[in-house]
PDB file of C-alpha atoms in Angstrom:
ATOM      1  CA  UNK A   1       0.000   0.000   0.000  1.00  0.00           C
ATOM      2  CA  UNK A   2       2.957   2.336  -0.008  1.00  0.00           C
ATOM      3  CA  UNK A   3       2.562   3.496  -3.632  1.00  0.00           C
ATOM      4  CA  UNK A   4       0.949   6.907  -3.795  1.00  0.00           C
ATOM      5  CA  UNK A   5      -1.240   7.969  -6.659  1.00  0.00           C
ATOM      6  CA  UNK A   6      -2.938  11.281  -7.270  1.00  0.00           C
ATOM      7  CA  UNK A   7      -2.955  13.479  -4.205  1.00  0.00           C
ATOM      8  CA  UNK A   8      -4.146  16.927  -3.272  1.00  0.00           C
ATOM      9  CA  UNK A   9      -3.129  19.566  -0.755  1.00  0.00           C
ATOM     10  CA  UNK A  10      -0.201  17.809   0.844  1.00  0.00           C
ATOM     11  CA  UNK A  11       3.560  17.502   0.831  1.00  0.00           C
ATOM     12  CA  UNK A  12       5.506  14.300   0.253  1.00  0.00           C
ATOM     13  CA  UNK A  13       9.019  13.905   1.693  1.00  0.00           C
ATOM     14  CA  UNK A  14      11.151  11.194   0.107  1.00  0.00           C
ATOM     15  CA  UNK A  15      14.139   9.520   1.664  1.00  0.00           C
ATOM     16  CA  UNK A  16      14.625   6.476   3.865  1.00  0.00           C
ATOM     17  CA  UNK A  17      10.882   6.473   4.473  1.00  0.00           C
ATOM     18  CA  UNK A  18       8.080   8.463   2.952  1.00  0.00           C
ATOM     19  CA  UNK A  19       5.772  10.736   4.859  1.00  0.00           C
ATOM     20  CA  UNK A  20       2.831  12.760   3.705  1.00  0.00           C
ATOM     21  CA  UNK A  21       1.874  16.060   5.301  1.00  0.00           C
ATOM     22  CA  UNK A  22      -1.766  17.108   5.453  1.00  0.00           C
ATOM     23  CA  UNK A  23      -1.745  20.805   6.397  1.00  0.00           C
ATOM     24  CA  UNK A  24      -4.061  22.718   8.689  1.00  0.00           C
ATOM     25  CA  UNK A  25      -6.690  23.922   8.463  1.00  0.00           C
ATOM     26  CA  UNK A  26      -8.500  20.669   7.763  1.00  0.00           C
ATOM     27  CA  UNK A  27     -10.041  20.518   4.294  1.00  0.00           C
ATOM     28  CA  UNK A  28     -11.917  18.129   2.013  1.00  0.00           C
ATOM     29  CA  UNK A  29      -9.142  18.561  -0.566  1.00  0.00           C
ATOM     30  CA  UNK A  30      -6.377  17.327   1.782  1.00  0.00           C
ATOM     31  CA  UNK A  31      -6.215  13.594   1.159  1.00  0.00           C
ATOM     32  CA  UNK A  32      -4.175  10.983  -0.706  1.00  0.00           C
ATOM     33  CA  UNK A  33      -5.593   8.328  -3.002  1.00  0.00           C
ATOM     34  CA  UNK A  34      -3.375   5.254  -3.069  1.00  0.00           C
ATOM     35  CA  UNK A  35      -2.580   3.957  -6.509  1.00  0.00           C
ATOM     36  CA  UNK A  36      -3.423   0.361  -5.635  1.00  0.00           C
ATOM     37  CA  UNK A  37      -6.338  -1.840  -4.594  1.00  0.00           C
ATOM     38  CA  UNK A  38      -6.858  -5.316  -3.215  1.00  0.00           C
ATOM     39  CA  UNK A  39      -6.479  -7.913  -5.960  1.00  0.00           C
ATOM     40  CA  UNK A  40      -8.284 -10.540  -3.869  1.00  0.00           C
ATOM     41  CA  UNK A  41     -10.622 -10.590  -0.887  1.00  0.00           C
ATOM     42  CA  UNK A  42      -9.046 -10.666   2.586  1.00  0.00           C
ATOM     43  CA  UNK A  43     -10.170 -13.039   5.331  1.00  0.00           C
ATOM     44  CA  UNK A  44      -7.455 -11.784   7.689  1.00  0.00           C
ATOM     45  CA  UNK A  45      -5.435  -8.584   7.875  1.00  0.00           C
ATOM     46  CA  UNK A  46      -3.193  -6.347   9.896  1.00  0.00           C
ATOM     47  CA  UNK A  47      -3.145  -2.668   8.903  1.00  0.00           C
ATOM     48  CA  UNK A  48      -0.572  -0.295  10.403  1.00  0.00           C
ATOM     49  CA  UNK A  49       0.080   3.410   9.913  1.00  0.00           C
ATOM     50  CA  UNK A  50       2.526   5.829  11.525  1.00  0.00           C
ATOM     51  CA  UNK A  51       1.033   9.189  12.410  1.00  0.00           C
ATOM     52  CA  UNK A  52       1.824  12.510  14.015  1.00  0.00           C
ATOM     53  CA  UNK A  53      -0.744  15.229  14.590  1.00  0.00           C
ATOM     54  CA  UNK A  54      -1.458  18.343  16.591  1.00  0.00           C
ATOM     55  CA  UNK A  55      -5.192  17.594  16.562  1.00  0.00           C
ATOM     56  CA  UNK A  56      -6.964  16.779  19.818  1.00  0.00           C
ATOM     57  CA  UNK A  57      -8.641  13.465  20.525  1.00  0.00           C
ATOM     58  CA  UNK A  58     -11.982  15.296  20.622  1.00  0.00           C
ATOM     59  CA  UNK A  59     -11.826  15.686  16.826  1.00  0.00           C
ATOM     60  CA  UNK A  60     -13.425  13.231  14.399  1.00  0.00           C
ATOM     61  CA  UNK A  61     -10.524  11.944  12.322  1.00  0.00           C
ATOM     62  CA  UNK A  62     -10.104   9.415   9.527  1.00  0.00           C
ATOM     63  CA  UNK A  63      -6.655   7.873   9.195  1.00  0.00           C
ATOM     64  CA  UNK A  64      -7.157   5.198   6.519  1.00  0.00           C
ATOM     65  CA  UNK A  65     -10.325   4.524   4.517  1.00  0.00           C
ATOM     66  CA  UNK A  66     -10.960   1.636   2.111  1.00  0.00           C
ATOM     67  CA  UNK A  67     -14.282   1.750   0.271  1.00  0.00           C
ATOM     68  CA  UNK A  68     -15.962  -0.543  -2.229  1.00  0.00           C
ATOM     69  CA  UNK A  69     -19.034   0.101  -4.329  1.00  0.00           C
ATOM     70  CA  UNK A  70     -20.938  -2.122  -1.864  1.00  0.00           C
ATOM     71  CA  UNK A  71     -19.820  -0.296   1.309  1.00  0.00           C
ATOM     72  CA  UNK A  72     -18.032   3.039   1.834  1.00  0.00           C
ATOM     73  CA  UNK A  73     -16.830   1.721   5.227  1.00  0.00           C
ATOM     74  CA  UNK A  74     -15.413  -1.574   3.984  1.00  0.00           C
ATOM     75  CA  UNK A  75     -12.360  -0.923   6.200  1.00  0.00           C
ATOM     76  CA  UNK A  76     -11.785   2.267   8.170  1.00  0.00           C
ATOM     77  CA  UNK A  77      -9.486   3.444  10.981  1.00  0.00           C
ATOM     78  CA  UNK A  78     -11.399   6.307  12.598  1.00  0.00           C
ATOM     79  CA  UNK A  79     -11.351   8.483  15.721  1.00  0.00           C
ATOM     80  CA  UNK A  80     -14.920   9.130  16.939  1.00  0.00           C
ATOM     81  CA  UNK A  81     -14.424  12.431  18.722  1.00  0.00           C
ATOM     82  CA  UNK A  82     -17.950  13.714  19.257  1.00  0.00           C
ATOM     83  CA  UNK A  83     -20.529  14.009  22.036  1.00  0.00           C
ATOM     84  CA  UNK A  84     -17.870  13.377  24.681  1.00  0.00           C
ATOM     85  CA  UNK A  85     -16.783  10.094  23.067  1.00  0.00           C
ATOM     86  CA  UNK A  86     -13.090  10.407  22.205  1.00  0.00           C
ATOM     87  CA  UNK A  87     -12.638   6.845  21.037  1.00  0.00           C
ATOM     88  CA  UNK A  88     -10.702   5.103  18.285  1.00  0.00           C
ATOM     89  CA  UNK A  89     -12.660   2.585  16.210  1.00  0.00           C
ATOM     90  CA  UNK A  90     -12.036  -0.087  13.588  1.00  0.00           C
ATOM     91  CA  UNK A  91     -14.816  -0.259  11.000  1.00  0.00           C
ATOM     92  CA  UNK A  92     -15.363  -3.348   8.891  1.00  0.00           C
ATOM     93  CA  UNK A  93     -18.153  -3.538   6.322  1.00  0.00           C
ATOM     94  CA  UNK A  94     -20.271  -0.961   8.111  1.00  0.00           C
ATOM     95  CA  UNK A  95     -19.847  -2.298  11.663  1.00  0.00           C
ATOM     96  CA  UNK A  96     -17.374  -0.855  14.147  1.00  0.00           C
ATOM     97  CA  UNK A  97     -15.550  -2.067  17.221  1.00  0.00           C
ATOM     98  CA  UNK A  98     -13.109  -0.505  19.605  1.00  0.00           C
ATOM     99  CA  UNK A  99     -13.801   2.030  22.257  1.00  0.00           C
ATOM    100  CA  UNK A 100     -10.376   3.115  23.348  1.00  0.00           C
ATOM    101  CA  UNK A 101      -8.723   6.493  23.802  1.00  0.00           C
ATOM    102  CA  UNK A 102      -5.351   6.064  22.111  1.00  0.00           C
ATOM    103  CA  UNK A 103      -2.348   7.909  23.609  1.00  0.00           C
ATOM    104  CA  UNK A 104      -1.310   9.504  20.307  1.00  0.00           C
ATOM    105  CA  UNK A 105      -2.257  13.170  20.754  1.00  0.00           C
ATOM    106  CA  UNK A 106       1.104  14.581  21.913  1.00  0.00           C
ATOM    107  CA  UNK A 107       2.599  15.686  18.569  1.00  0.00           C
ATOM    108  CA  UNK A 108       5.098  12.782  18.503  1.00  0.00           C
ATOM    109  CA  UNK A 109       5.236   9.908  15.996  1.00  0.00           C
ATOM    110  CA  UNK A 110       3.077   6.884  16.878  1.00  0.00           C
ATOM    111  CA  UNK A 111       2.186   3.597  15.194  1.00  0.00           C
ATOM    112  CA  UNK A 112      -1.439   2.482  15.093  1.00  0.00           C
ATOM    113  CA  UNK A 113      -2.204  -1.105  14.067  1.00  0.00           C
ATOM    114  CA  UNK A 114      -5.514  -2.917  13.701  1.00  0.00           C
ATOM    115  CA  UNK A 115      -5.916  -6.632  13.009  1.00  0.00           C
ATOM    116  CA  UNK A 116      -8.916  -8.854  12.184  1.00  0.00           C
ATOM    117  CA  UNK A 117      -9.576 -12.547  11.539  1.00  0.00           C
ATOM    118  CA  UNK A 118     -12.721 -13.707   9.732  1.00  0.00           C
ATOM    119  CA  UNK A 119     -13.010 -17.201  11.248  1.00  0.00           C
ATOM    120  CA  UNK A 120     -14.047 -15.914  14.693  1.00  0.00           C
ATOM    121  CA  UNK A 121     -14.193 -12.147  14.123  1.00  0.00           C
ATOM    122  CA  UNK A 122     -11.255 -11.602  16.488  1.00  0.00           C
ATOM    123  CA  UNK A 123      -9.828  -8.072  16.352  1.00  0.00           C
ATOM    124  CA  UNK A 124      -7.104  -6.089  18.081  1.00  0.00           C
ATOM    125  CA  UNK A 125      -6.032  -2.444  18.189  1.00  0.00           C
ATOM    126  CA  UNK A 126      -2.432  -1.494  19.043  1.00  0.00           C
ATOM    127  CA  UNK A 127      -0.485   1.706  19.512  1.00  0.00           C
ATOM    128  CA  UNK A 128       3.286   1.699  19.620  1.00  0.00           C
ATOM    129  CA  UNK A 129       3.303  -2.090  19.978  1.00  0.00           C
ATOM    130  CA  UNK A 130       0.932  -2.215  22.975  1.00  0.00           C
ATOM    131  CA  UNK A 131      -2.492  -3.856  22.613  1.00  0.00           C
ATOM    132  CA  UNK A 132      -5.075  -1.266  23.704  1.00  0.00           C
ATOM    133  CA  UNK A 133      -8.339  -3.066  22.877  1.00  0.00           C
ATOM    134  CA  UNK A 134      -9.503  -6.423  21.513  1.00  0.00           C
ATOM    135  CA  UNK A 135     -12.532  -8.620  21.113  1.00  0.00           C
ATOM    136  CA  UNK A 136     -14.250 -11.128  18.866  1.00  0.00           C
ATOM    137  CA  UNK A 137     -17.430 -11.535  16.837  1.00  0.00           C
ATOM    138  CA  UNK A 138     -16.756  -8.784  14.272  1.00  0.00           C
ATOM    139  CA  UNK A 139     -18.137  -9.852  10.881  1.00  0.00           C
ATOM    140  CA  UNK A 140     -17.542 -13.579  11.450  1.00  0.00           C
ATOM    141  CA  UNK A 141     -17.180 -15.432   8.147  1.00  0.00           C
ATOM    142  CA  UNK A 142     -17.009 -12.234   6.074  1.00  0.00           C
ATOM    143  CA  UNK A 143     -14.279 -10.842   3.859  1.00  0.00           C
ATOM    144  CA  UNK A 144     -12.810  -7.453   3.034  1.00  0.00           C
ATOM    145  CA  UNK A 145     -13.808  -7.237  -0.621  1.00  0.00           C
ATOM    146  CA  UNK A 146     -11.312  -6.576  -3.400  1.00  0.00           C
ATOM    147  CA  UNK A 147     -11.422  -3.842  -6.027  1.00  0.00           C
ATOM    148  CA  UNK A 148     -11.942  -0.866  -3.695  1.00  0.00           C
ATOM    149  CA  UNK A 149     -10.353   2.560  -3.276  1.00  0.00           C
ATOM    150  CA  UNK A 150      -7.809   3.476  -0.572  1.00  0.00           C
ATOM    151  CA  UNK A 151      -7.853   7.040   0.783  1.00  0.00           C
ATOM    152  CA  UNK A 152      -5.578   8.490   3.486  1.00  0.00           C
ATOM    153  CA  UNK A 153      -6.698  11.341   5.766  1.00  0.00           C
ATOM    154  CA  UNK A 154     -10.409  11.333   4.828  1.00  0.00           C
ATOM    155  CA  UNK A 155     -13.450   9.099   5.399  1.00  0.00           C
ATOM    156  CA  UNK A 156     -15.157   8.020   2.182  1.00  0.00           C
ATOM    157  CA  UNK A 157     -18.911   8.419   2.531  1.00  0.00           C
ATOM    158  CA  UNK A 158     -19.173   7.383  -1.119  1.00  0.00           C
ATOM    159  CA  UNK A 159     -16.648   5.438  -3.198  1.00  0.00           C
ATOM    160  CA  UNK A 160     -13.701   7.814  -3.716  1.00  0.00           C
ATOM    161  CA  UNK A 161     -15.481  10.852  -2.264  1.00  0.00           C
ATOM    162  CA  UNK A 162     -18.185  12.201   0.026  1.00  0.00           C
ATOM    163  CA  UNK A 163     -15.523  13.860   2.189  1.00  0.00           C
ATOM    164  CA  UNK A 164     -16.340  16.063   5.190  1.00  0.00           C
ATOM    165  CA  UNK A 165     -14.088  18.753   6.676  1.00  0.00           C
ATOM    166  CA  UNK A 166     -14.823  17.611  10.224  1.00  0.00           C
ATOM    167  CA  UNK A 167     -13.487  14.095   9.472  1.00  0.00           C
ATOM    168  CA  UNK A 168     -10.204  15.176   7.850  1.00  0.00           C
ATOM    169  CA  UNK A 169      -6.818  14.308   9.297  1.00  0.00           C
ATOM    170  CA  UNK A 170      -4.264  17.087   9.787  1.00  0.00           C
ATOM    171  CA  UNK A 171      -0.648  16.158  10.424  1.00  0.00           C
ATOM    172  CA  UNK A 172       1.690  13.570   8.917  1.00  0.00           C
ATOM    173  CA  UNK A 173       1.191   9.937   7.910  1.00  0.00           C
ATOM    174  CA  UNK A 174       3.881   7.451   6.985  1.00  0.00           C
ATOM    175  CA  UNK A 175       4.515   3.750   6.451  1.00  0.00           C
ATOM    176  CA  UNK A 176       1.010   2.530   5.660  1.00  0.00           C
ATOM    177  CA  UNK A 177       1.373  -1.262   5.639  1.00  0.00           C
ATOM    178  CA  UNK A 178      -1.174  -4.027   5.067  1.00  0.00           C
ATOM    179  CA  UNK A 179      -0.583  -7.742   5.658  1.00  0.00           C
ATOM    180  CA  UNK A 180      -2.976 -10.493   4.561  1.00  0.00           C
ATOM    181  CA  UNK A 181      -2.676 -12.161   7.956  1.00  0.00           C
ATOM    182  CA  UNK A 182      -2.966 -11.274  11.624  1.00  0.00           C
ATOM    183  CA  UNK A 183       0.473 -10.388  12.929  1.00  0.00           C
ATOM    184  CA  UNK A 184       1.316 -11.844  16.320  1.00  0.00           C
ATOM    185  CA  UNK A 185       1.785  -9.502  19.289  1.00  0.00           C
ATOM    186  CA  UNK A 186       5.508 -10.322  19.118  1.00  0.00           C
ATOM    187  CA  UNK A 187       5.628  -9.280  15.436  1.00  0.00           C
ATOM    188  CA  UNK A 188       3.884  -6.006  16.197  1.00  0.00           C
ATOM    189  CA  UNK A 189       5.982  -5.796  19.367  1.00  0.00           C
ATOM    190  CA  UNK A 190       7.423  -2.792  21.084  1.00  0.00           C
ATOM    191  CA  UNK A 191       9.942  -2.049  18.313  1.00  0.00           C
ATOM    192  CA  UNK A 192       7.308  -0.629  15.954  1.00  0.00           C
ATOM    193  CA  UNK A 193       9.940   1.418  14.125  1.00  0.00           C
ATOM    194  CA  UNK A 194      10.778  -1.638  11.982  1.00  0.00           C
ATOM    195  CA  UNK A 195       7.660  -1.297   9.832  1.00  0.00           C
TER     196      UNK A 195
END
């Protein structure tokens, strides 16, 4: 997922690792469309992204959005900062789990990882190698469908669009990685800089 396609309103820094800056103020034109899709359905995954922001946890923020024509929330990493609920959530095919306040709002670089397994719906959410929330029963027996669109820093309310200013990410994203399996806690580990 590291290949970037058309992008708007951001800066890209090349070097040992790439990072994308999404400037303030938040805007519907500040996002990146990844120039790739899933070639086959996923029955397991681990998705990780490095992030740094000066936003507060009370904001609604989309980090990574994958939409298909069947569901704009096929896979979504989202901060639900509204009505006093400052909680990070993992969305999968329209359902969400997770209700954890992630310690990532200090302006430093952090890694966020989410994992899911279809056979029992088991899911986990990590920051900086530490499991913060987990459960089971999420979309048991389902798949993340292929052929969709990946967007960074915005939530797709329609395939490839439907963006809202109040859901935009502002800050920097780097090292977006997707595995077609659930990484073990040891693989995610405390040395998250290896991604």
